[in-house]
Amino acid sequence: MCGIVGYIGPRDLKEVLMDGLSKLEYRGYDSAGIAYNSEGKLNIVKTKGRLKELAEIVRIEGRTEGGIGHTRWATHGEPSYVNSHPHTNSAGDIAVVHNGIIENFSKLKEWLEAKGVAFKSETDTEVVAHLINHFYEGDLFTATQKAVTMVEGSYALGVISPKHPNQIVAVKKDSPLIIGVGDGENFIASDIPAILEYTRNVYLLEDGEIALLTQDSVEIFDEFGAKVKRDIFHVDWDVSAAQKGGFEHFMIKEIHEQPKAVKDTLMPRIENGRRAMEELGLTEALVKKINKIHVVACGTAYHSGMIGKYIIERMARIPVEVTVASEFRYMDPILSPDDLMIVVSQSGETADTIAAIREAQKQGLQVVAITNVLGSTISRISDKVIYTHAGPEIAVASTKAYITQVLCFYMLCLELSLKGGKIAENEYDHYVAELIAVPDKIVELLDSKDIIQKIAYKQFNQPSVFFLGRGLDYAISLEASLKLKEISYIHSEAYAAGELKHGTIALIENNTLVVANCTQSEVYEKTVSNIKEVKARGAYVIGVAFESRTDAAKHMDDVIYLPEACDFVAPLLAIVPLQLFAYYMSVEKGCDVDKPRNLAKSVTVE
Ligand code: F6R
């Protein structure tokens, strides 16, 4: 949700800002802009549209000092030139970029208007520029410090003024912001990839903190104005992890990274006889005390929780409730201190998930986070963290993060089952061996991606697709359906196969596309019956089944075969061709695969 970058130092400012914004464009891409100080003047260039449109009009001439940039995902006011960031005060000598939502902006706007301030845009952000101006008495830092005391909501801010050419003021509250520390240069950014090319040394700002950056110094203060001593966080990822590396899109690159992501997440936890989730310190007594597990997450991460529910309830026999985070806090959940909360979030910054954690902690629950981002808000506020080692995920549609989230649920499930006395050591070892075999099987699936491409080529004009399955196959269908709709804009729904006939089957007509997941032996015959029901009404059925299902081709028009594995781990395999299916459908339709319309990668507003 909006990307911020800022730079102060000797490099080519345009290059640093535009390069940083290009790494943050996944956060929002309906408009973009930059502001910079040059020879005593504030210059602003901004435009509606993608970053490439900004790149066409940005010319920076003269000697430059600090600059800030922004890529927007609109919340207040349509995407337009005036609503694009940076925003300024009336005199045009204070510029602000913002990620988040100012909740009391109407009140602040009225207050400022009563003092004679005229607003140019419909954004909530503009109030911040005017507020800073209101408090300005010759010191930009102090004025910003005072301004934010009036602001309610979430904000990561970058502020500059030509009156203080060698300064950037940065503030963070409930929206991500990091500071990159260089030698004679400093940076701010919403996310690490934006500055990785220039420095690996980073300060992770905490909520309520405000920082003053100059070319040679970074000072951080807490919300009470006390100076904070922060350790440098050294980023050790490979820069190439955030680049396309020869693939046409980030999404297809990230789909191909899944064998590695699974290995990186799994192997360090089971090597040398170590048990899967030792980091959680789950003892038999603790496991036996768990009354219920609440999984709370959004979107794809929520779907990983659905897999978690099916496997944990079945194997560990602990009740699991899965709730979308935006509902959790407002539904007055019934929680007991013996319940455990598991939140799942790739970014670790999703506003609804953060709110759910706070609600659960208020009620005395321990919160375990499954997240991909070290140092993210969710990793910091949760009681325990299980990291998915998927590496940076850039495509808006999540793939490798999802598969590693699902994998974490498997490891957790095995740990809970063993410690809870529900499976024996040898069964545990059997399932771990099945998990270890998953990466090679994913490689096999990726090697035959042409089959999926051909299927997509035949189907990309479909107006609507239904994904069916029972049990774990239903949980996979939920994610497969979301993947398809978000990047190809084809309407799609996931249905528990046995439920379709209770109404939705009315939508099945000649040539309606149905994707049936048939990996679970226990319900295979039942799903085949449901396939027959839709075929009798003219549906074209693509099935997903294990290779040993030699009868599958009799019931389905196309079959996507999976390498043999036990049913338990099927979701880790079945999702791969379905991600490829969504990808190729999107490519055939000519959609913007990595940046689908209306979406953003990190949803930091409620
Ligand atoms: C879809 C997708 C989203 C995210 C959701 C939660 O492909 O990526 O549905 O899963 O916005 O985001 P995180 O996992 O960052 O909390």
XYZ file of C-alpha atoms and ligand atoms in Angstrom:
622
model
C 0.000 0.000 0.000
C 2.063 2.882 -1.294
C 5.829 2.840 -1.465
C 8.100 5.531 -0.058
C 11.726 6.152 -0.797
C 14.053 8.989 0.144
C 17.717 9.795 -0.443
C 20.272 12.279 0.720
C 23.806 11.985 -0.581
C 26.069 12.507 -3.570
C 24.594 9.978 -6.022
C 22.414 10.824 -9.002
C 19.154 11.559 -7.169
C 16.881 10.679 -10.071
C 18.519 7.291 -10.458
C 18.284 6.432 -6.748
C 14.664 7.558 -6.382
C 13.395 5.979 -9.609
C 15.308 2.766 -8.980
C 13.987 2.602 -5.406
C 10.426 3.251 -6.563
C 10.693 0.537 -9.204
C 11.451 -1.943 -6.403
C 8.443 -0.682 -4.459
C 5.969 -0.494 -7.313
C 4.433 -3.779 -6.111
C 3.025 -1.735 -3.195
C 0.820 0.423 -5.394
C 0.921 1.658 -8.931
C -1.853 4.066 -9.768
C 0.300 7.191 -9.625
C 3.816 8.203 -8.685
C 5.881 11.253 -7.927
C 9.069 12.707 -6.530
C 10.074 15.899 -4.732
C 13.611 17.205 -4.326
C 15.512 20.195 -3.072
C 17.703 21.964 -5.550
C 19.436 25.293 -5.134
C 17.014 26.600 -2.511
C 13.852 25.462 -4.305
C 11.464 22.552 -3.898
C 10.760 20.766 -7.182
C 7.928 18.308 -7.686
C 7.260 15.959 -10.580
C 4.262 13.631 -10.374
C 1.752 11.904 -12.569
C -1.205 9.571 -12.616
C -0.321 6.112 -13.922
C 2.597 3.750 -13.664
C 6.164 4.558 -12.812
C 7.218 4.337 -16.432
C 5.033 7.380 -17.093
C 6.812 9.277 -14.345
C 10.169 8.178 -15.765
C 9.245 9.813 -19.064
C 8.732 13.240 -17.495
C 11.345 13.384 -14.726
C 14.209 15.730 -15.559
C 16.470 16.759 -12.722
C 18.718 19.667 -13.419
C 21.023 21.666 -11.198
C 22.671 20.675 -7.955
C 20.343 18.465 -5.900
C 20.064 17.862 -2.193
C 17.605 15.510 -0.446
C 14.701 13.967 -2.326
C 11.681 11.756 -1.661
C 9.544 9.580 -3.932
C 6.218 7.780 -3.775
C 4.241 5.172 -5.629
C 0.544 5.199 -4.732
C -2.316 2.803 -4.050
C -5.246 5.200 -3.767
C -7.293 5.317 -0.566
C -8.546 8.916 -0.335
C -9.313 10.404 -3.726
C -9.119 8.818 -7.164
C -5.790 8.299 -8.906
C -5.077 11.694 -10.489
C -2.319 14.258 -10.816
C -3.513 16.356 -7.850
C -3.993 13.368 -5.583
C -0.537 11.955 -6.384
C 2.168 12.368 -3.778
C 4.280 14.279 -2.792
C 1.870 16.797 -1.246
C 2.891 20.242 -0.061
C 1.852 23.096 2.184
C 0.311 26.162 0.514
C 3.636 27.946 0.036
C 5.041 24.848 -1.652
C 8.113 24.626 0.553
C 7.342 21.507 2.603
C 6.837 18.202 0.759
C 5.442 15.009 2.259
C 5.111 11.410 1.062
C 2.907 9.100 3.098
C 1.935 5.454 3.358
C -1.021 4.632 5.602
C -4.304 6.285 6.502
C -4.865 9.435 8.558
C -8.066 8.471 10.334
C -8.908 11.901 11.746
C -8.092 13.724 8.534
C -11.583 15.244 8.085
C -11.390 16.828 11.522
C -7.866 18.086 10.896
C -8.865 19.398 7.486
C -11.777 21.356 8.956
C -9.502 22.722 11.666
C -6.924 23.853 9.122
C -9.558 25.253 6.757
C -10.933 27.327 9.629
C -7.446 28.843 9.839
C -7.622 29.780 6.154
C -5.730 26.852 4.613
C -6.918 25.978 1.089
C -6.633 22.301 0.138
C -5.697 21.207 -3.361
C -6.266 17.449 -3.197
C -8.792 14.978 -1.770
C -6.083 13.039 0.047
C -5.666 12.526 3.759
C -1.929 13.124 3.338
C -2.203 16.793 2.447
C -3.241 17.628 6.027
C 0.195 16.495 7.209
C 1.995 19.000 4.972
C -0.242 21.822 6.234
C 0.095 20.703 9.858
C 3.889 20.701 9.636
C 3.677 24.179 8.142
C 1.383 25.246 11.001
C 3.972 24.209 13.598
C 6.990 25.392 11.622
C 9.146 27.889 13.497
C 12.420 27.421 11.680
C 12.952 23.732 12.506
C 11.490 21.071 10.174
C 12.171 18.207 12.574
C 10.399 19.824 15.544
C 7.489 20.931 13.362
C 7.013 17.354 12.111
C 7.339 16.009 15.646
C 4.551 18.357 16.787
C 2.387 17.713 13.719
C 2.264 13.952 14.203
C 1.031 14.319 17.769
C -2.239 15.537 16.225
C -2.493 12.718 13.723
C -4.449 9.497 14.370
C -4.079 6.469 12.157
C -1.184 4.796 10.427
C 1.633 6.607 8.746
C 5.080 6.218 7.351
C 6.187 9.697 6.314
C 9.075 11.247 4.470
C 9.358 15.032 4.737
C 11.709 17.537 3.046
C 11.972 21.301 2.703
C 14.375 23.516 0.725
C 14.828 25.551 3.900
C 16.634 22.471 5.272
C 18.245 21.081 2.133
C 20.453 18.636 3.983
C 17.643 16.940 5.929
C 14.998 14.271 5.533
C 12.582 13.722 8.396
C 11.058 10.226 8.598
C 8.259 9.040 10.883
C 6.752 5.589 11.401
C 3.545 4.461 13.034
C 1.794 1.226 12.002
C 3.173 1.409 8.450
C 6.582 0.041 7.513
C 9.622 2.295 7.168
C 13.306 1.500 7.264
C 16.423 3.641 7.114
C 19.332 2.607 4.927
C 22.682 3.697 6.291
C 25.480 4.420 3.845
C 28.872 6.046 3.922
C 28.209 9.768 3.391
C 24.645 9.003 2.270
C 21.408 7.827 3.855
C 18.090 6.437 2.637
C 14.526 5.833 3.740
C 12.244 3.202 2.213
C 9.069 1.230 2.791
C 10.913 -2.003 2.136
C 14.500 -3.243 1.987
C 14.743 -4.130 -1.748
C 14.434 -0.410 -2.592
C 17.868 0.364 -1.147
C 19.640 -2.990 -1.331
C 21.641 -1.946 -4.336
C 23.315 0.777 -2.250
C 23.541 -0.506 1.308
C 22.883 -3.583 3.385
C 22.945 -1.713 6.692
C 19.513 -0.826 7.905
C 17.756 0.627 10.938
C 14.288 -0.831 11.466
C 12.166 1.980 12.860
C 9.697 1.119 15.618
C 6.191 2.516 15.884
C 6.082 6.087 17.142
C 9.683 6.803 16.184
C 10.881 9.806 14.236
C 14.259 10.110 12.559
C 16.346 12.981 11.299
C 18.610 12.082 8.403
C 21.389 14.168 6.952
C 24.025 13.032 4.494
C 26.336 12.036 7.357
C 24.080 11.204 10.255
C 20.919 9.441 11.367
C 19.314 10.273 14.693
C 16.271 8.366 15.960
C 13.894 9.574 18.692
C 10.956 7.871 20.371
C 7.482 9.372 20.599
C 8.451 11.199 23.801
C 11.441 12.829 22.148
C 14.082 10.661 23.860
C 17.021 9.660 21.682
C 17.000 5.972 20.747
C 20.075 3.819 20.281
C 19.284 1.292 17.574
C 21.480 -1.557 16.370
C 22.165 -1.866 12.673
C 20.312 -4.743 11.021
C 22.534 -6.290 8.365
C 20.626 -7.608 5.352
C 22.200 -10.785 4.059
C 20.047 -11.610 1.052
C 21.300 -11.759 -2.440
C 20.342 -8.691 -4.545
C 19.325 -11.052 -7.366
C 16.529 -12.362 -5.131
C 14.698 -9.125 -5.865
C 15.368 -9.201 -9.637
C 13.710 -11.134 -12.448
C 16.817 -13.128 -13.356
C 15.879 -13.836 -16.970
C 12.247 -14.761 -16.324
C 9.525 -12.763 -18.048
C 7.698 -12.031 -14.807
C 8.436 -12.166 -11.087
C 5.513 -14.533 -10.625
C 6.904 -17.259 -12.879
C 10.349 -16.761 -11.354
C 8.878 -17.155 -7.880
C 6.902 -20.248 -8.906
C 10.228 -21.737 -10.030
C 11.839 -20.796 -6.732
C 9.436 -23.021 -4.807
C 11.655 -26.112 -4.586
C 14.375 -23.956 -3.015
C 11.924 -22.087 -0.781
C 10.550 -25.396 0.526
C 14.051 -26.755 1.134
C 15.236 -23.561 2.832
C 12.205 -23.560 5.128
C 12.260 -27.275 5.892
C 15.836 -28.504 6.055
C 17.283 -26.301 8.809
C 14.453 -27.517 11.021
C 14.920 -31.217 10.589
C 18.638 -31.663 10.071
C 20.739 -33.525 12.634
C 17.712 -35.239 14.106
C 16.297 -31.911 15.258
C 12.530 -31.950 15.439
C 10.482 -29.761 13.168
C 9.457 -26.839 15.304
C 11.881 -26.763 18.176
C 11.942 -22.963 17.999
C 8.475 -22.958 19.551
C 9.603 -24.865 22.630
C 6.436 -26.968 22.568
C 6.561 -29.491 25.382
C 4.101 -32.360 25.790
C 2.486 -30.537 28.686
C 2.070 -27.337 26.657
C 0.577 -29.165 23.677
C -1.866 -31.079 25.851
C -3.013 -27.794 27.365
C -3.976 -26.214 24.032
C -7.729 -25.948 23.992
C -8.164 -24.548 20.510
C -6.115 -22.915 17.772
C -7.294 -19.701 16.097
C -5.672 -19.133 12.725
C -6.077 -15.552 11.576
C -4.863 -14.174 8.239
C -5.956 -12.591 4.955
C -6.228 -13.802 1.366
C -3.679 -16.370 0.351
C -2.275 -16.537 3.863
C -5.805 -17.357 5.079
C -5.927 -20.191 2.563
C -2.728 -21.652 3.965
C -4.537 -21.610 7.315
C -7.374 -23.637 5.788
C -4.878 -26.372 4.921
C -3.560 -26.050 8.491
C -7.042 -26.607 9.872
C -7.660 -29.767 7.867
C -4.354 -31.380 8.760
C -4.120 -30.317 12.416
C -7.679 -31.325 13.230
C -7.261 -34.646 11.492
C -3.851 -35.596 12.837
C -3.287 -33.646 16.070
C -6.985 -33.661 17.031
C -6.932 -30.050 18.194
C -9.874 -27.871 17.089
C -8.810 -25.137 14.683
C -10.876 -22.113 13.709
C -9.700 -20.099 10.713
C -10.877 -16.497 10.491
C -10.132 -13.696 8.061
C -8.304 -11.017 9.991
C -10.614 -8.170 8.958
C -13.502 -10.008 10.654
C -11.681 -11.276 13.726
C -11.465 -8.151 15.777
C -15.012 -6.960 15.112
C -16.751 -10.276 15.692
C -16.103 -10.297 19.438
C -14.288 -13.652 19.257
C -14.723 -16.145 22.085
C -11.179 -16.710 23.304
C -9.786 -18.567 26.275
C -6.262 -18.166 27.699
C -5.613 -21.828 26.811
C -6.235 -21.073 23.153
C -3.313 -20.461 20.826
C -3.403 -17.938 18.033
C -1.473 -18.491 14.823
C -1.294 -15.571 12.422
C 0.025 -15.937 8.901
C 1.416 -13.055 6.877
C 3.953 -12.987 4.091
C 4.718 -9.289 4.507
C 4.344 -9.179 8.261
C 2.742 -5.746 7.806
C -0.924 -6.467 7.048
C -2.990 -3.991 9.071
C -5.935 -6.319 9.769
C -3.653 -9.110 10.946
C -1.760 -6.728 13.225
C -5.062 -5.549 14.726
C -6.107 -9.177 15.325
C -2.842 -9.922 17.154
C -3.344 -6.930 19.430
C -6.896 -8.008 20.178
C -5.825 -11.574 21.044
C -2.908 -10.409 23.187
C -5.248 -8.096 25.072
C -7.238 -11.177 25.959
C -4.164 -13.068 27.153
C -3.493 -15.357 24.177
C -0.035 -16.401 23.051
C 0.460 -15.510 19.400
C 2.667 -17.465 17.019
C 3.359 -15.742 13.688
C 4.206 -17.471 10.437
C 5.863 -14.748 8.379
C 8.410 -14.230 5.655
C 9.849 -10.887 6.695
C 12.465 -10.628 9.382
C 12.000 -7.521 11.483
C 8.462 -6.904 10.197
C 5.864 -5.524 12.608
C 4.150 -8.903 12.961
C 7.443 -10.661 13.701
C 8.144 -8.083 16.388
C 4.824 -8.011 18.178
C 4.095 -11.764 18.167
C 5.195 -13.963 21.048
C 6.885 -16.564 18.822
C 7.811 -16.511 15.151
C 8.101 -19.262 12.575
C 9.923 -17.803 9.574
C 9.170 -18.988 6.081
C 12.446 -18.772 4.198
C 10.908 -17.962 0.834
C 13.124 -14.935 0.133
C 11.643 -11.658 -1.103
C 8.362 -12.134 -2.934
C 7.805 -9.333 -5.439
C 4.876 -10.458 -7.629
C 1.625 -9.279 -6.113
C 0.160 -12.784 -6.423
C 1.711 -14.891 -3.702
C 3.154 -18.284 -4.673
C 6.388 -19.246 -2.939
C 5.301 -17.559 0.287
C 2.048 -19.571 0.241
C 3.777 -22.898 -0.264
C 6.166 -22.232 2.609
C 3.293 -21.113 4.856
C 1.551 -24.398 4.105
C 4.788 -26.240 4.816
C 5.046 -24.538 8.216
C 1.569 -25.810 9.048
C 2.731 -29.334 8.165
C 5.742 -29.079 10.437
C 3.645 -27.597 13.201
C 1.016 -30.285 12.737
C 3.626 -33.048 13.058
C 5.063 -31.458 16.153
C 1.639 -31.062 17.777
C 0.679 -34.619 16.828
C 3.867 -36.147 18.196
C 3.954 -34.121 21.399
C 0.233 -34.598 21.872
C 0.678 -38.367 21.624
C -1.431 -38.662 18.476
C 1.263 -40.171 16.236
C 4.247 -42.422 16.949
C 7.887 -41.554 16.201
C 7.945 -43.798 13.120
C 4.851 -42.134 11.670
C 6.452 -38.764 12.323
C 9.580 -39.900 10.462
C 7.479 -41.196 7.585
C 5.755 -37.843 7.104
C 9.004 -35.915 7.431
C 10.444 -38.125 4.658
C 7.398 -37.259 2.533
C 8.046 -33.550 3.107
C 11.729 -33.920 2.241
C 10.730 -35.475 -1.090
C 8.457 -32.524 -2.007
C 11.060 -30.176 -3.624
C 12.132 -32.768 -6.219
C 8.508 -33.479 -7.055
C 7.856 -29.771 -7.551
C 10.813 -29.705 -9.936
C 9.151 -32.532 -11.904
C 5.930 -30.536 -12.077
C 7.772 -27.437 -13.251
C 9.557 -29.463 -15.920
C 6.205 -30.284 -17.486
C 4.818 -26.752 -17.344
C 4.231 -26.840 -21.139
C 1.256 -29.112 -20.529
C -0.341 -26.458 -18.348
C 0.499 -23.729 -20.847
C -1.330 -25.695 -23.561
C -4.375 -26.145 -21.350
C -4.402 -22.406 -20.574
C -4.085 -21.613 -24.275
C -7.342 -23.529 -24.886
C -9.175 -21.960 -21.947
C -8.129 -18.349 -21.536
C -11.354 -16.971 -23.014
C -13.507 -18.629 -20.365
C -15.690 -16.071 -18.583
C -15.867 -18.067 -15.383
C -14.202 -21.049 -13.695
C -15.283 -23.278 -10.790
C -12.717 -25.067 -8.646
C -14.032 -28.126 -6.807
C -12.663 -30.459 -4.197
C -13.397 -32.146 -0.910
C -11.365 -31.857 2.295
C -7.791 -30.816 1.530
C -8.757 -30.620 -2.144
C -11.301 -27.959 -1.222
C -8.655 -25.991 0.689
C -6.364 -26.127 -2.387
C -9.282 -25.002 -4.570
C -9.708 -21.844 -2.504
C -6.173 -20.743 -3.249
C -6.229 -21.866 -6.897
C -9.389 -19.851 -7.465
C -7.989 -16.687 -5.854
C -4.790 -16.991 -7.890
C -6.746 -17.212 -11.130
C -9.108 -14.335 -10.477
C -6.561 -11.875 -9.127
C -4.210 -12.046 -12.089
C -6.451 -13.005 -15.044
C -9.634 -11.138 -13.995
C -11.641 -14.257 -14.819
C -14.490 -14.747 -12.385
C -13.875 -17.882 -10.384
C -15.224 -19.621 -7.314
C -14.051 -22.474 -5.154
C -16.663 -24.903 -3.948
C -16.676 -27.909 -1.683
C -17.487 -30.464 -4.387
C -20.503 -31.849 -2.554
C -21.965 -28.396 -1.975
C -22.264 -27.295 -5.586
C -25.545 -29.070 -6.127
C -27.149 -26.973 -3.391
C -27.535 -23.997 -5.690
C -24.434 -23.046 -7.629
C -24.765 -25.923 -10.082
C -27.423 -23.748 -11.744
C -24.492 -21.794 -13.241
C -23.024 -24.838 -14.994
C -23.867 -24.887 -18.679
C -22.347 -26.042 -21.901
C -18.544 -25.581 -21.812
C -18.372 -24.053 -18.307
C -14.858 -24.734 -17.060
C -14.541 -26.780 -13.866
C -11.200 -27.637 -12.275
C -11.601 -30.641 -9.998
C -8.969 -31.469 -7.422
C -8.935 -35.202 -6.826
C -5.886 -35.955 -4.695
C -7.569 -37.374 -1.596
C -8.227 -41.138 -1.907
C -10.797 -41.166 0.831
C -13.121 -38.910 -1.163
C -11.900 -39.641 -4.689
C -14.983 -41.610 -5.745
C -17.268 -38.967 -4.256
C -15.514 -36.190 -6.179
C -15.734 -38.266 -9.361
C -19.509 -38.440 -8.794
C -19.577 -34.652 -8.515
C -17.550 -34.412 -11.727
C -20.165 -36.587 -13.426
C -22.890 -34.240 -12.207
C -21.258 -31.195 -13.797
C -20.271 -33.063 -16.958
C -23.893 -34.141 -17.376
C -24.690 -30.422 -17.554
C -22.061 -29.703 -20.197
C -19.025 -28.681 -18.083
C -15.490 -29.058 -19.410
C -13.500 -30.627 -16.577
C -9.808 -30.379 -15.891
C -8.793 -32.783 -13.127
C -5.779 -32.798 -10.832
C -4.868 -36.299 -9.654
C -1.928 -38.526 -8.755
C -0.282 -40.476 -11.602
C -1.599 -43.753 -10.226
C -5.189 -42.674 -10.978
C -5.264 -44.456 -14.308
C -9.037 -44.089 -14.522
C -8.957 -40.268 -14.226
C -8.880 -39.625 -17.972
C -12.206 -41.466 -18.276
C -13.934 -38.882 -16.096
C -12.157 -35.666 -17.009
C -11.458 -33.842 -20.269
C -7.870 -32.981 -19.306
C -5.913 -34.415 -16.409
C -2.966 -32.761 -14.698
C -0.985 -35.569 -13.109
C 1.011 -35.208 -9.912
C 4.046 -37.316 -8.996
C 3.065 -39.958 -6.432
C 3.095 -38.902 -2.779
C 0.950 -39.600 0.241
C -2.401 -37.804 0.253
C -1.353 -35.810 3.311
C 1.244 -33.746 1.405
C -0.819 -33.421 -1.807
C -1.551 -29.669 -1.331
C 2.170 -28.894 -1.580
C 2.191 -30.460 -5.041
C -1.294 -29.763 -6.406
C -1.002 -26.021 -5.976
C 1.997 -25.781 -8.321
C 0.213 -26.616 -11.633
C -2.709 -24.495 -10.493
C -0.431 -21.489 -9.954
C 1.006 -22.154 -13.419
C -2.520 -22.377 -14.806
C -3.401 -18.954 -13.345
C -0.110 -17.553 -14.638
C -0.526 -18.784 -18.211
C -4.202 -17.742 -18.329
C -3.106 -14.240 -17.324
C -0.285 -14.190 -19.890
C -2.602 -15.412 -22.681
C -5.084 -12.674 -21.798
C -2.326 -10.074 -21.917
C -2.820 -8.991 -18.299
C -0.177 -7.342 -16.172
C 0.790 -10.507 -14.294
C 2.972 -8.995 -11.594
C 0.859 -5.924 -10.976
C -2.794 -6.832 -11.352
C -5.285 -3.998 -11.375
C -6.582 -2.564 -8.083
C -4.194 -4.614 -5.950
C -1.064 -3.999 -3.929
C 1.288 -6.438 -2.297
C 1.341 -5.244 1.236
C -2.051 -4.191 2.596
C -1.209 -1.785 5.380
C -4.654 -0.208 5.646
C -7.744 -1.761 7.242
C -2.840 -12.969 -3.009
C -2.127 -12.367 -1.906
C -2.938 -11.744 -0.827
C -2.178 -11.806 0.503
C -2.935 -11.020 1.589
C -2.233 -11.089 2.916
O -1.974 -13.571 -3.913
O -0.937 -12.331 -1.875
O -4.193 -12.321 -0.721
O -2.033 -13.127 0.897
O -3.047 -9.683 1.185
O -0.951 -10.557 2.843
P 0.156 -10.952 3.896
O 0.437 -12.406 3.710
O 1.329 -10.095 3.554
O -0.414 -10.672 5.249
